[in-house]
XYZ file of C-alpha atoms in Angstrom:
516
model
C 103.072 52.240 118.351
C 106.328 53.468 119.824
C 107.543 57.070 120.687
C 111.362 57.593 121.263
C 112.290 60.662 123.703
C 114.839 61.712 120.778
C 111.222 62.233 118.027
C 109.771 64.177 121.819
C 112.808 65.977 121.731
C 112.896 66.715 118.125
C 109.377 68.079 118.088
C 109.472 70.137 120.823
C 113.114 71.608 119.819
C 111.033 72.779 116.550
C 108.185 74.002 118.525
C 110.555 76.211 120.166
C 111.965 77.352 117.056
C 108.478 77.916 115.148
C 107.634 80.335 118.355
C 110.507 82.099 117.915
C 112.367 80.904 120.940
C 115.775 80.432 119.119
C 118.070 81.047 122.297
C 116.208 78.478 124.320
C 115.670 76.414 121.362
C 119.450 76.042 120.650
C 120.284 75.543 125.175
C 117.484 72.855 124.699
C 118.870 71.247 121.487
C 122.442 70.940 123.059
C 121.116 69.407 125.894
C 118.953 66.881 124.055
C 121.617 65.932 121.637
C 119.127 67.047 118.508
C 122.301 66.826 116.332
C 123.004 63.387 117.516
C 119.389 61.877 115.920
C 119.047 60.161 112.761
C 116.387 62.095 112.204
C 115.722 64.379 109.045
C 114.907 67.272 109.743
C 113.236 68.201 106.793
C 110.879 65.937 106.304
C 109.180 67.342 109.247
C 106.430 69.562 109.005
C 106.287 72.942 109.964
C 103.768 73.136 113.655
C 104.083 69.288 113.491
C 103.884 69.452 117.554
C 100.789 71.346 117.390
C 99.042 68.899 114.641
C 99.789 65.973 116.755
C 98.738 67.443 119.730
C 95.643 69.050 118.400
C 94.783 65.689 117.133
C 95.288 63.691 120.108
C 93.086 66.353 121.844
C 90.277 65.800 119.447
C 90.236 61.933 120.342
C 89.960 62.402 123.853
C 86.658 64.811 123.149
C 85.466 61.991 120.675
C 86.437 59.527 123.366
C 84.050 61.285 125.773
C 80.959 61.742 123.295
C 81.143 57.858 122.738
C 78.935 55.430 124.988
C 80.481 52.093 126.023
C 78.098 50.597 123.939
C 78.829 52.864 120.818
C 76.452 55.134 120.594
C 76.871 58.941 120.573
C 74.214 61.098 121.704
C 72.453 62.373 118.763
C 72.928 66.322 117.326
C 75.572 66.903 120.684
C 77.747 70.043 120.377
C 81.100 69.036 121.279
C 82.501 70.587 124.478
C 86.299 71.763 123.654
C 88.835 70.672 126.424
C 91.778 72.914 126.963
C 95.422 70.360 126.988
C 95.797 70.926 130.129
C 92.064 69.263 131.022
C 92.605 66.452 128.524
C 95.584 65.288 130.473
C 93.701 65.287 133.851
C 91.934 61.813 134.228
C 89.535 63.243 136.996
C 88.373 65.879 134.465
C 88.143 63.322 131.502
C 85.731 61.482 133.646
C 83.545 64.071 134.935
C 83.088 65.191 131.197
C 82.296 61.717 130.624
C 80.188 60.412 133.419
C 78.090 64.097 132.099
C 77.602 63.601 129.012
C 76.579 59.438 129.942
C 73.791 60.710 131.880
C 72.936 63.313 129.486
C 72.671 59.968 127.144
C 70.978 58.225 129.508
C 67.816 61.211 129.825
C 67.646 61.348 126.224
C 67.131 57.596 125.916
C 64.399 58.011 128.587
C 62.554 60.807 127.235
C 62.052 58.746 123.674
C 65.268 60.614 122.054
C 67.629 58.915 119.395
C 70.525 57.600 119.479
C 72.902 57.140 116.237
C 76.135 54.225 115.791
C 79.525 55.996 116.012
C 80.330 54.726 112.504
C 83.172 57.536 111.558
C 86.295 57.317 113.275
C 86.606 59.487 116.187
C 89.187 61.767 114.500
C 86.345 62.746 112.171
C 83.601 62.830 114.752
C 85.590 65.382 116.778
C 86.531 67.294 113.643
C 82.847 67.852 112.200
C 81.386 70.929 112.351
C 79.341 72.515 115.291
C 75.606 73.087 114.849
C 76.267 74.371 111.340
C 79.039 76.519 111.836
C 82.275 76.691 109.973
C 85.091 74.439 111.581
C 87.520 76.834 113.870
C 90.698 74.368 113.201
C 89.777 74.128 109.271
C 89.940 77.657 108.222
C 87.345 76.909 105.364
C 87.277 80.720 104.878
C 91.043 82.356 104.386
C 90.232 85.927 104.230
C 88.943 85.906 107.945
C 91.110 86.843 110.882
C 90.427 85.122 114.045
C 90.126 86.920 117.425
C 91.243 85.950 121.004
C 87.854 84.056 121.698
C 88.094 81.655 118.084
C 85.345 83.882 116.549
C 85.804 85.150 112.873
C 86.283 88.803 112.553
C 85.320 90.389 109.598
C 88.094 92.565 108.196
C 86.973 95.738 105.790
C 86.680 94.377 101.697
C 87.905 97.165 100.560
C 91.529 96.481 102.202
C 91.958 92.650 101.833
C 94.754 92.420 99.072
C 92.995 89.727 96.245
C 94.749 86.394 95.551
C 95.608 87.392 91.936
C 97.789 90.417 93.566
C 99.567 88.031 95.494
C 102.760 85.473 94.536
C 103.439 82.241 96.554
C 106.402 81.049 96.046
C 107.659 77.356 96.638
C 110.629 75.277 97.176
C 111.448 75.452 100.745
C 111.296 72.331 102.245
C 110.788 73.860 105.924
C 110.117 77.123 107.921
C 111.352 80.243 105.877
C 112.888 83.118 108.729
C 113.813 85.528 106.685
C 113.697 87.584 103.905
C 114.977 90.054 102.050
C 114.682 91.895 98.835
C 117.858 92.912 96.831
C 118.718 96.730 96.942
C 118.583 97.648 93.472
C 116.350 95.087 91.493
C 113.587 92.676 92.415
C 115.182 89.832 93.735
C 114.175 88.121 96.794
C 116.368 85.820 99.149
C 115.047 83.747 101.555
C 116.364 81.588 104.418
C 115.016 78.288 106.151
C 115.266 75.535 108.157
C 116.046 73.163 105.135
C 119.715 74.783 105.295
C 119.077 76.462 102.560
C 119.119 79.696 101.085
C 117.140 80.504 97.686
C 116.851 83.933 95.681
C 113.954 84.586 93.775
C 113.697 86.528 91.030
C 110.785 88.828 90.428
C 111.755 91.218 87.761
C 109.489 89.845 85.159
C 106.010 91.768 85.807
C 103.158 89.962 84.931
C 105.149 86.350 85.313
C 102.816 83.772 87.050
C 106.365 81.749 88.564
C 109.627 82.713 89.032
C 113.223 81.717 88.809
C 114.758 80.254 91.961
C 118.495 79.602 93.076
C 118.975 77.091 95.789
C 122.212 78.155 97.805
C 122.610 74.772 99.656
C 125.126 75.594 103.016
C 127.448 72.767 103.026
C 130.372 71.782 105.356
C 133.165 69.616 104.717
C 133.322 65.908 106.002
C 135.204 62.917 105.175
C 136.376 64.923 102.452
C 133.308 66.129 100.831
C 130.697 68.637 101.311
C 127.207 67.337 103.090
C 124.282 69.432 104.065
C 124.599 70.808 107.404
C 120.950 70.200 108.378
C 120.916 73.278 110.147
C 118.908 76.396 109.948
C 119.874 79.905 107.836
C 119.093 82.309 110.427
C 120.287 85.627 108.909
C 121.099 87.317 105.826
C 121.655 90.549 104.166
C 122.640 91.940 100.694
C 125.129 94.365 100.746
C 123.876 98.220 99.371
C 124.876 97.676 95.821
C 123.060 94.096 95.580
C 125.916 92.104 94.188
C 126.704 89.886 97.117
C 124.576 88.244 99.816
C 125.961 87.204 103.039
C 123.585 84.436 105.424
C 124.267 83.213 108.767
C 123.608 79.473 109.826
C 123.315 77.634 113.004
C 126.327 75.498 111.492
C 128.614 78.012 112.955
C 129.304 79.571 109.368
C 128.595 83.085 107.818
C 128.614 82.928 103.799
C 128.746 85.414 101.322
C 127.046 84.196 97.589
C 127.147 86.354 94.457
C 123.381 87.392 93.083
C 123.856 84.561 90.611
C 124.027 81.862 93.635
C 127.500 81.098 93.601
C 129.366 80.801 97.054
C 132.509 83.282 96.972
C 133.817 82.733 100.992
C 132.840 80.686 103.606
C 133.638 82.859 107.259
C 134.290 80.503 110.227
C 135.699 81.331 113.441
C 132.225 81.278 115.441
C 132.001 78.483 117.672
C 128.250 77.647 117.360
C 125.203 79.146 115.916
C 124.809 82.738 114.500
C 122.132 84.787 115.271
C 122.923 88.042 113.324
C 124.826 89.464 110.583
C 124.908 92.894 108.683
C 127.102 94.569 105.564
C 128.371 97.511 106.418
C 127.341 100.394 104.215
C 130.373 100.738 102.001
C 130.716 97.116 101.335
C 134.004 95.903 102.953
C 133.214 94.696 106.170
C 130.766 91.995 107.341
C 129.446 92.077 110.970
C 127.825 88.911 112.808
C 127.117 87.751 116.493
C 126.546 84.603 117.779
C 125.620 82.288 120.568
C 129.451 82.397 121.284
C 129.240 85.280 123.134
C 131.257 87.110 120.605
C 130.805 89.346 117.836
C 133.010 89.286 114.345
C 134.020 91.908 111.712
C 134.772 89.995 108.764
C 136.803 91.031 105.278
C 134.336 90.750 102.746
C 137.501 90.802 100.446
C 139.428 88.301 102.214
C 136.994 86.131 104.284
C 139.228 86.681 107.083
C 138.362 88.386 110.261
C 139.592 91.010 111.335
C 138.231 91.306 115.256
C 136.585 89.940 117.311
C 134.744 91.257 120.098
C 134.398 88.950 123.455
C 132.503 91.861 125.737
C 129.493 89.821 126.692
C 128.665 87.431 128.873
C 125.736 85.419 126.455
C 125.160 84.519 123.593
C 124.708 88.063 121.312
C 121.585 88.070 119.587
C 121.880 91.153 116.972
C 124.172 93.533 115.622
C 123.838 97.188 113.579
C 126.521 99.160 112.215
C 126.513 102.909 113.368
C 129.194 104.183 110.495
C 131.519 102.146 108.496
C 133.365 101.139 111.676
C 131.582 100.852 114.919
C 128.434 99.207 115.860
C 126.289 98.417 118.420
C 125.528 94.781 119.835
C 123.446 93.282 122.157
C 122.732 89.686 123.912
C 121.107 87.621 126.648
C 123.019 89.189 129.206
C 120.876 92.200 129.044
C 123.639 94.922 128.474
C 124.422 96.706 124.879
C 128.350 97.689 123.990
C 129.269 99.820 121.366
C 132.189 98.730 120.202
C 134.732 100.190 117.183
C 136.950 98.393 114.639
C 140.458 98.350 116.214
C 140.048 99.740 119.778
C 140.158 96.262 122.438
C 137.433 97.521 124.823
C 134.105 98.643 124.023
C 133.213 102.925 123.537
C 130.088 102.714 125.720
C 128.084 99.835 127.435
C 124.479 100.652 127.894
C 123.091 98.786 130.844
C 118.614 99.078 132.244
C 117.118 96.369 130.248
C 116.092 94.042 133.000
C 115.589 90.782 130.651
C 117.013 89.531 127.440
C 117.657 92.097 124.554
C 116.155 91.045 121.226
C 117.086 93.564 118.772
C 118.813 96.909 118.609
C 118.870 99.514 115.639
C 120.807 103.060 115.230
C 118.492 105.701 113.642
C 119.040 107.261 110.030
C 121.345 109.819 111.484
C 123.445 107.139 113.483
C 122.739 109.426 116.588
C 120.366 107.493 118.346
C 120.553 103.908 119.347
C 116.802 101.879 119.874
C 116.730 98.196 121.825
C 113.847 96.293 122.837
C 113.416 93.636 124.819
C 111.461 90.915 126.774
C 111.638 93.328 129.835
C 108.241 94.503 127.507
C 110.363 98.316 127.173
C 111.945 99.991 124.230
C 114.830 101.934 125.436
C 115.959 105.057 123.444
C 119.951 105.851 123.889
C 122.279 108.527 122.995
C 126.412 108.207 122.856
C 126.351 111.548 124.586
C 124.901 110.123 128.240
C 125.126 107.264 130.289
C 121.226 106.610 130.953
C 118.786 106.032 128.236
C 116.714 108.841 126.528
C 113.465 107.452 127.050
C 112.398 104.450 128.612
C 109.330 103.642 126.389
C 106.517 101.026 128.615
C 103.238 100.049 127.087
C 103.863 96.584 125.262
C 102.048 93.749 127.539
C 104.291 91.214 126.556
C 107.600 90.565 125.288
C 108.848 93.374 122.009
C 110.980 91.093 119.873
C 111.958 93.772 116.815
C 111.742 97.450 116.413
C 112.580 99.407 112.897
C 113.204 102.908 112.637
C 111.093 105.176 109.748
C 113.660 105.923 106.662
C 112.437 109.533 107.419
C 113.765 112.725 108.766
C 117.605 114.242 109.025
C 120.142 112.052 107.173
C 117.424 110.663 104.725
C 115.406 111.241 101.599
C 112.562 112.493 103.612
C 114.194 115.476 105.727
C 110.981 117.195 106.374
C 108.802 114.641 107.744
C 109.444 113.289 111.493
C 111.093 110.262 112.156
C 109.891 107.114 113.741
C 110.077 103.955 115.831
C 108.224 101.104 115.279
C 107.862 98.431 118.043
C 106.185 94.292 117.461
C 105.386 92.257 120.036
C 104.249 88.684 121.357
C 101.093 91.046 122.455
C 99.802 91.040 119.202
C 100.243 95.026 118.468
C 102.510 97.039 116.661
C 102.673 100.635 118.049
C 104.035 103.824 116.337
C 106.102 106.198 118.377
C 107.090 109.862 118.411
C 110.383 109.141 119.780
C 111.485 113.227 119.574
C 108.590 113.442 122.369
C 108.884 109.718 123.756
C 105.170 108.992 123.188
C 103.044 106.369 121.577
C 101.178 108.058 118.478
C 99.323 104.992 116.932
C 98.580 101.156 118.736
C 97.944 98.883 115.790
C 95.347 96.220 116.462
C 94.659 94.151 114.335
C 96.604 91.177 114.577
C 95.542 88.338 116.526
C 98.580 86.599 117.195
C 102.654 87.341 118.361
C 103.973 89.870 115.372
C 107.301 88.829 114.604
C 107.999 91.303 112.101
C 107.587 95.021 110.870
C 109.022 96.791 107.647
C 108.775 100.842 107.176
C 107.896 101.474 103.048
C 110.897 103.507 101.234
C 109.203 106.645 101.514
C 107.777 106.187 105.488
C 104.273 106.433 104.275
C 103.653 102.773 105.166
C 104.329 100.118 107.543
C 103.923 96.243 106.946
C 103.635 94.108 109.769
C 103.950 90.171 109.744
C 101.729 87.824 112.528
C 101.981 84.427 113.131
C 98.199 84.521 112.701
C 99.166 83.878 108.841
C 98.071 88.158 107.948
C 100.165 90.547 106.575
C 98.876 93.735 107.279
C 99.787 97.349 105.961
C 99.294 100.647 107.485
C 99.294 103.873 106.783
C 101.688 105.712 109.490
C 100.185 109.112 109.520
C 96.652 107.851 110.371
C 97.634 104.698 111.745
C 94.596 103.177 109.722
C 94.760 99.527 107.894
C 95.093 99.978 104.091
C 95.584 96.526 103.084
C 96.055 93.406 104.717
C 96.486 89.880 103.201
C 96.212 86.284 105.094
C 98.417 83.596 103.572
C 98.489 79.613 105.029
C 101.121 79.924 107.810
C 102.554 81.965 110.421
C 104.703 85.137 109.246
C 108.613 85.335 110.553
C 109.339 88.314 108.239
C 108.136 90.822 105.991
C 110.045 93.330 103.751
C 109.609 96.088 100.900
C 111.599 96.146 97.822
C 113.129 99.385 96.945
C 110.608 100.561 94.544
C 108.147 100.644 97.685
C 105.632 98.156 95.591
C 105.748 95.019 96.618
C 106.372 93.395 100.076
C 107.488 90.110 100.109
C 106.942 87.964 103.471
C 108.107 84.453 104.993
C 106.244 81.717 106.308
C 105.906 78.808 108.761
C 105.082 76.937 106.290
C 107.951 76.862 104.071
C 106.288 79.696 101.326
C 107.784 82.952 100.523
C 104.909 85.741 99.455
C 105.244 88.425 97.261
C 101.850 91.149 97.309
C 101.179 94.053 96.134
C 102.196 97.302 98.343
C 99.976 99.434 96.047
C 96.479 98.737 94.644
């Protein structure tokens, strides 16, 4: 058996990317000279790190329940070592030498012993004094906690599998999602350089129609796969066109029907972000360049760009049809405007990286969150941020504001700001009075991803503990929640408001019900 430092590298590039670590995961891939491997990419499995890990951990616990002679000790509970133990020789021994002279007292006292016939994989993997395997989720519709136990979530809001669609064809990790504007298509982005859009008009259809979008570049003459991964994409507001982002350097704009109308390149390296404008002319990306771009949609061609920051710039959002607000690694936010050579305001507090920013319905107030753990409300009108919002434990990596309140369809009802986090909450907030209203629990793992319903009744959040939960925002209470087979990226509502469709580590795209 060998192991080559470029399959280490590959593996724990991936890893990275999986956890959602895309800025390190690109420094780390440059580094290692990922793109210089033979190897293919997507044949690899989605958490195949964790598999072989998790597998070479349980042969060092079977290891230790086996005597020299090979004997185990009969009806033993296996003790779980942590990775770190497993690769400690002293503690590997002390587990053994114990559980030798537990052998030895049972022999003594008259007790059986049994021949370690099944490999050790499968000793390590059966099940504990009766109880359901942890690492073989025999039962889907349970959430796990923070100490491996099953926790029982409420019948009554668990979303049945015949009011769910999986959808597959990805031959990797799916980031993103998003449904079309005006009718019930779905497009999808992954790690198999691909794109696909899904369509979901026909109710009552068991499968669905799928068009690959396969991002290409040009070499030798001809166009290859690029191998790399489709990090954004958006449709623009009347659904005709859909515009992705790649780590190939290349923004792309496709018609609905899958065919490729421009290909935008003047980044030099991966892009993070990238947004339509409302009225449908202007394309706006950012990228590990340190730049951001405002593209023709017409022409292809760009018409600025933006070199303000100092790191790569992570995400974008248009304020009006002209200016927009960006932010990146180097912890500050400009506001910047189509024409003018110097940004209209720079926002500087974060103290850490700044994942995502978003301008509010009535493009007054700008939102950012960050791995400082703080959400940081800001207004054009002062220098310092509104609020400075702290209650997150760990880092916030995406924030959405509520499609309610001045500017929208809802003008009545309040507006607000919803916050996800590696802490495994979402939380509500007033952001009018700069207070937390509702701390949503029920996720076990990072949430990567939260989606407001149309009407800002609901909220859908997206875990990489495989759930998909929705809430009502009023009450803050769980009103349905469905667990798929991987870890969510992204979840989104169509524009109906009855169906959210969600992304997976494991290369599916979900469609479930948003109303039972």
């Amino acid at each position: 058996m060998s192991i080559t430092s470029d399959e280490v590298n590959f593996l724990v590039y991936r890893y990275l990317q999986e956890s959602g670590f895309s800025h390190s995961a690109f420094t780390f891939g440059i580094e290692s000279h990922i793109s210089q491997s033979n190897i293919n990419g997507t044949l690899v499995p989605p958490a195949a790190l964790i598999s072989i890990l998790q597998k070479g951990l349980q042969y060092v616990e079977a290891e230790i329940s086996i005597n020299e002679d090979g004997t185990v000790f009969d009806g033993r509970p296996i003790e779980s070592l942590s990775l770190i133990d497993a690769v400690m020789p002293d503690v590997v021994q002390t587990r053994q030498q114990a559980f030798r002279d537990k052998l030895a007292q049972q022999q003594q006292g008259g007790g059986t012993c049994t021949m370690a016939t099944p490999s050790p994989a499968h000793q390590a993997m059966a099940p504990k004094n009766g109880e359901i395997p942890v690492n073989g989720e025999e039962n889907g519709t349970h959430a796990m906690n923070h100490h491996g136990e099953p926790m029982d979530l409420d019948q009554d809001v668990e979303i049945p599998a015949s009011k769910a669609t999986v959808l597959r064809g990805h031959e990797s990790e799916v980031f993103i999602c998003a449904w079309n504007p005006v009718s019930d298509l779905l497009a999808s982005g992954s790690g198999d350089s691909t794109a696909r859009i899904w369509d979901l008009n026909e109710i009552g259809s068991s499968s669905s129609t799928q068009l690959v979008l396969r991002h290409c570049i040009r070499e030798g003459g001809q166009d290859v796969p690029s191998n790399k991964d489709v990090t954004s994409l958006d449709w623009n507001s009347d659904g005709t066109l859909l515009a992705t982002g790649s780590y190939d350097g290349f923004a792309r704009i496709w018609t609905k029907d899958g065919n490729l109308a421009s290909t935008l390149g003047q980044h030099k390296g991966p892009i993070f972000a990238l947004k339509w404008n409302k009225k449908g002319n202007s394309i706006l990306s950012a990228g590990v360049d340190k730049t951001t771009i405002i593209w023709d949609a017409h022409t292809g061609e760009a018409k600025q760009q933006f070199p303000f920051h100092s790191a790569p710039a992570l995400d974008v959002d248009w304020q009006n049809n002209t200016t927009f607000a960006s932010c990146s690694t180097d912890m500050c936010i400009h506001v910047c405007r189509l024409g003018s050579d110097r940004p209209l305001k720079t926002f500087q507090g974060h103290t850490n990286e700044v994942n995502a920013i978003k301008w509010d319905p009535s493009g007054m107030l700008l939102a950012s969150c960050s791995d400082d753990m703080t959400l940081k409300i800001w207004s054009m009108k002062q220098e310092q941020c509104v609020h400075d919002l702290q209650a997150h434990s760990k880092e916030i990596y995406t924030i959405k504001w509520s499609p309610t309140g001045p500017s929208t369809g809802s003008p009545n009802a309040n507006i607000m700001l919803a916050s996800a986090s590696f802490d495994s909450t979402v939380r509500l907030w007033d952001v009018e009075r700069g207070v937390c209203i509702h701390t949503l629990t029920k996720h076990q793992e990072p949430v990567y991803s939260v989606a407001f319903s149309p009407d800002g009744q609901h909220l859908a959040s997206g875990s990489f503990d495989k759930s998909v939960h929705i809430w009502n925002t009023m009450s803050g209470a769980l009103v349905h929640s469905y667990r798929g087979t991987g870890g969510i990226f992204e979840v989104c509502w169509n524009s109906t408001g009855d169906k959210v469709g969600a992304s997976a580590s494991d290369g599916s795209v979900r469609r479930t019900d948003g109303r039972r």
